[in-house]
Amino acid sequence: MERKKIVRNAYALVGHLSKGYDGMMKNESLLGRLAIRFFWRLSGERYDDFIQQTFQGIPKDFAGRLLEVPVGTGVLSLPHYRKMNKADVTCLDYSEQMLQQARTSPLAKDLDNVTFTQGDVGHLPYQDNSFDCVLTLNGLHAFPDKDAAFQETHRVLRDGGTFTGCCYIKGENKITDLFVESFCVPCGFFTPPFDTAATLEQRLQSLYRHTRLTKTASFAGFVCEK
């Protein structure tokens, strides 16, 4: 419970400082580009590869029910939902501040097919087999109870559905790993233990029939079929 409080407070702060956060996620602001380049090793074409692998599991013509958890500020995913007008999208986040930023973002304007909900990935408020796709962007490394997060996202996904997204993995770059351990963990943005590419693949293969894993710098992208 103490770790969940630390994480909640950390992302409440990010919600209040969302302009800087969005600038980094979109690789647009000066400080954001510096952080992306030095700490995350995602400059140039690597950043483009990171974005591509992030959404690789969602077809452009997707028309089913999709759950995104956590949505954060929605800076990366909401532009995609504007092109998916036949989809029924639920965006969930534990942080009310982050959720409010997503809900009031200009990117969310007139998105009638998107619902914003506060909730805990470890106790999802949905019935079994509720969604055709579950998307998680840069969230798995933050969740305090990762086992519950993997089990709950699997539970609410229908048979034949897709679990997809990306997360930080350790062991790919020493500078990134040091930054995570010395800054992201103490501040509450990330919560150990962290998977390597190998252990993440093993975890996903234990839950899903088919699993495809990709890597860009210290981030793994995955597309899994239940």
PDB file of N, CA, C and O in Angstrom, residues 45-71:
ATOM      1  N   GLU A  45      16.033   7.950 -35.561  1.00  0.00           N
ATOM      2  CA  GLU A  45      15.207   6.862 -36.069  1.00  0.00           C
ATOM      3  C   GLU A  45      14.757   5.920 -34.962  1.00  0.00           C
ATOM      4  O   GLU A  45      13.709   5.273 -35.083  1.00  0.00           O
ATOM      5  N   ARG A  46      15.540   5.844 -33.876  1.00  0.00           N
ATOM      6  CA  ARG A  46      15.144   4.959 -32.776  1.00  0.00           C
ATOM      7  C   ARG A  46      13.832   5.407 -32.153  1.00  0.00           C
ATOM      8  O   ARG A  46      13.039   4.574 -31.719  1.00  0.00           O
ATOM      9  N   TYR A  47      13.609   6.719 -32.065  1.00  0.00           N
ATOM     10  CA  TYR A  47      12.344   7.200 -31.514  1.00  0.00           C
ATOM     11  C   TYR A  47      11.190   6.787 -32.427  1.00  0.00           C
ATOM     12  O   TYR A  47      10.140   6.340 -31.952  1.00  0.00           O
ATOM     13  N   ASP A  48      11.376   6.923 -33.727  1.00  0.00           N
ATOM     14  CA  ASP A  48      10.340   6.498 -34.677  1.00  0.00           C
ATOM     15  C   ASP A  48      10.067   5.004 -34.546  1.00  0.00           C
ATOM     16  O   ASP A  48       8.908   4.565 -34.613  1.00  0.00           O
ATOM     17  N   ASP A  49      11.129   4.215 -34.359  1.00  0.00           N
ATOM     18  CA  ASP A  49      10.959   2.778 -34.177  1.00  0.00           C
ATOM     19  C   ASP A  49      10.198   2.478 -32.884  1.00  0.00           C
ATOM     20  O   ASP A  49       9.374   1.552 -32.831  1.00  0.00           O
ATOM     21  N   PHE A  50      10.480   3.251 -31.832  1.00  0.00           N
ATOM     22  CA  PHE A  50       9.793   3.092 -30.544  1.00  0.00           C
ATOM     23  C   PHE A  50       8.293   3.329 -30.707  1.00  0.00           C
ATOM     24  O   PHE A  50       7.475   2.536 -30.219  1.00  0.00           O
ATOM     25  N   ILE A  51       7.910   4.392 -31.389  1.00  0.00           N
ATOM     26  CA  ILE A  51       6.494   4.687 -31.609  1.00  0.00           C
ATOM     27  C   ILE A  51       5.845   3.599 -32.455  1.00  0.00           C
ATOM     28  O   ILE A  51       4.722   3.155 -32.168  1.00  0.00           O
ATOM     29  N   GLN A  52       6.550   3.148 -33.477  1.00  0.00           N
ATOM     30  CA  GLN A  52       5.991   2.108 -34.348  1.00  0.00           C
ATOM     31  C   GLN A  52       5.743   0.814 -33.586  1.00  0.00           C
ATOM     32  O   GLN A  52       4.690   0.187 -33.738  1.00  0.00           O
ATOM     33  N   GLN A  53       6.694   0.402 -32.740  1.00  0.00           N
ATOM     34  CA  GLN A  53       6.507  -0.847 -32.008  1.00  0.00           C
ATOM     35  C   GLN A  53       5.449  -0.703 -30.912  1.00  0.00           C
ATOM     36  O   GLN A  53       4.795  -1.677 -30.537  1.00  0.00           O
ATOM     37  N   THR A  54       5.249   0.522 -30.439  1.00  0.00           N
ATOM     38  CA  THR A  54       4.253   0.770 -29.407  1.00  0.00           C
ATOM     39  C   THR A  54       2.845   0.433 -29.882  1.00  0.00           C
ATOM     40  O   THR A  54       2.045  -0.131 -29.131  1.00  0.00           O
ATOM     41  N   PHE A  55       2.541   0.749 -31.138  1.00  0.00           N
ATOM     42  CA  PHE A  55       1.184   0.558 -31.657  1.00  0.00           C
ATOM     43  C   PHE A  55       1.097  -0.561 -32.694  1.00  0.00           C
ATOM     44  O   PHE A  55       0.108  -0.662 -33.411  1.00  0.00           O
ATOM     45  N   GLN A  56       2.110  -1.418 -32.731  1.00  0.00           N
ATOM     46  CA  GLN A  56       2.164  -2.431 -33.777  1.00  0.00           C
ATOM     47  C   GLN A  56       1.040  -3.456 -33.695  1.00  0.00           C
ATOM     48  O   GLN A  56       0.695  -4.084 -34.699  1.00  0.00           O
ATOM     49  N   GLY A  57       0.428  -3.618 -32.530  1.00  0.00           N
ATOM     50  CA  GLY A  57      -0.594  -4.650 -32.376  1.00  0.00           C
ATOM     51  C   GLY A  57      -2.006  -4.195 -32.681  1.00  0.00           C
ATOM     52  O   GLY A  57      -2.948  -4.998 -32.577  1.00  0.00           O
ATOM     53  N   ILE A  58      -2.174  -2.932 -33.072  1.00  0.00           N
ATOM     54  CA  ILE A  58      -3.525  -2.406 -33.332  1.00  0.00           C
ATOM     55  C   ILE A  58      -3.673  -2.087 -34.816  1.00  0.00           C
ATOM     56  O   ILE A  58      -3.029  -1.166 -35.318  1.00  0.00           O
ATOM     57  N   PRO A  59      -4.500  -2.820 -35.553  1.00  0.00           N
ATOM     58  CA  PRO A  59      -4.690  -2.521 -36.979  1.00  0.00           C
ATOM     59  C   PRO A  59      -5.402  -1.179 -37.158  1.00  0.00           C
ATOM     60  O   PRO A  59      -6.175  -0.744 -36.298  1.00  0.00           O
ATOM     61  N   LYS A  60      -5.134  -0.524 -38.261  1.00  0.00           N
ATOM     62  CA  LYS A  60      -5.716   0.792 -38.524  1.00  0.00           C
ATOM     63  C   LYS A  60      -7.232   0.745 -38.617  1.00  0.00           C
ATOM     64  O   LYS A  60      -7.915   1.736 -38.330  1.00  0.00           O
ATOM     65  N   ASP A  61      -7.772  -0.405 -39.020  1.00  0.00           N
ATOM     66  CA  ASP A  61      -9.224  -0.530 -39.176  1.00  0.00           C
ATOM     67  C   ASP A  61      -9.866  -1.207 -37.965  1.00  0.00           C
ATOM     68  O   ASP A  61     -10.980  -1.730 -38.058  1.00  0.00           O
ATOM     69  N   PHE A  62      -9.196  -1.198 -36.809  1.00  0.00           N
ATOM     70  CA  PHE A  62      -9.735  -1.847 -35.611  1.00  0.00           C
ATOM     71  C   PHE A  62     -11.112  -1.281 -35.276  1.00  0.00           C
ATOM     72  O   PHE A  62     -11.305  -0.059 -35.217  1.00  0.00           O
ATOM     73  N   ALA A  63     -12.065  -2.175 -35.014  1.00  0.00           N
ATOM     74  CA  ALA A  63     -13.445  -1.744 -34.781  1.00  0.00           C
ATOM     75  C   ALA A  63     -14.072  -2.410 -33.565  1.00  0.00           C
ATOM     76  O   ALA A  63     -15.292  -2.375 -33.404  1.00  0.00           O
ATOM     77  N   GLY A  64     -13.267  -3.016 -32.694  1.00  0.00           N
ATOM     78  CA  GLY A  64     -13.808  -3.694 -31.521  1.00  0.00           C
ATOM     79  C   GLY A  64     -13.721  -2.850 -30.266  1.00  0.00           C
ATOM     80  O   GLY A  64     -13.616  -1.619 -30.310  1.00  0.00           O
ATOM     81  N   ARG A  65     -13.757  -3.538 -29.124  1.00  0.00           N
ATOM     82  CA  ARG A  65     -13.645  -2.879 -27.818  1.00  0.00           C
ATOM     83  C   ARG A  65     -12.190  -2.903 -27.363  1.00  0.00           C
ATOM     84  O   ARG A  65     -11.555  -3.962 -27.334  1.00  0.00           O
ATOM     85  N   LEU A  66     -11.663  -1.751 -27.027  1.00  0.00           N
ATOM     86  CA  LEU A  66     -10.261  -1.621 -26.635  1.00  0.00           C
ATOM     87  C   LEU A  66     -10.162  -0.977 -25.262  1.00  0.00           C
ATOM     88  O   LEU A  66     -10.828   0.026 -24.988  1.00  0.00           O
ATOM     89  N   LEU A  67      -9.324  -1.558 -24.416  1.00  0.00           N
ATOM     90  CA  LEU A  67      -9.005  -0.978 -23.110  1.00  0.00           C
ATOM     91  C   LEU A  67      -7.561  -0.525 -23.131  1.00  0.00           C
ATOM     92  O   LEU A  67      -6.661  -1.322 -23.428  1.00  0.00           O
ATOM     93  N   GLU A  68      -7.326   0.747 -22.811  1.00  0.00           N
ATOM     94  CA  GLU A  68      -5.959   1.233 -22.632  1.00  0.00           C
ATOM     95  C   GLU A  68      -5.719   1.493 -21.152  1.00  0.00           C
ATOM     96  O   GLU A  68      -6.469   2.232 -20.517  1.00  0.00           O
ATOM     97  N   VAL A  69      -4.660   0.892 -20.608  1.00  0.00           N
ATOM     98  CA  VAL A  69      -4.335   1.062 -19.200  1.00  0.00           C
ATOM     99  C   VAL A  69      -2.822   1.010 -19.013  1.00  0.00           C
ATOM    100  O   VAL A  69      -2.196   0.045 -19.413  1.00  0.00           O
ATOM    101  N   PRO A  70      -2.204   2.059 -18.491  1.00  0.00           N
ATOM    102  CA  PRO A  70      -2.782   3.347 -18.136  1.00  0.00           C
ATOM    103  C   PRO A  70      -2.771   4.281 -19.346  1.00  0.00           C
ATOM    104  O   PRO A  70      -1.884   4.190 -20.196  1.00  0.00           O
ATOM    105  N   VAL A  71      -3.702   5.201 -19.391  1.00  0.00           N
ATOM    106  CA  VAL A  71      -3.748   6.138 -20.513  1.00  0.00           C
ATOM    107  C   VAL A  71      -2.787   7.301 -20.313  1.00  0.00           C
ATOM    108  O   VAL A  71      -2.367   7.936 -21.272  1.00  0.00           O
TER     109      VAL A  71
END
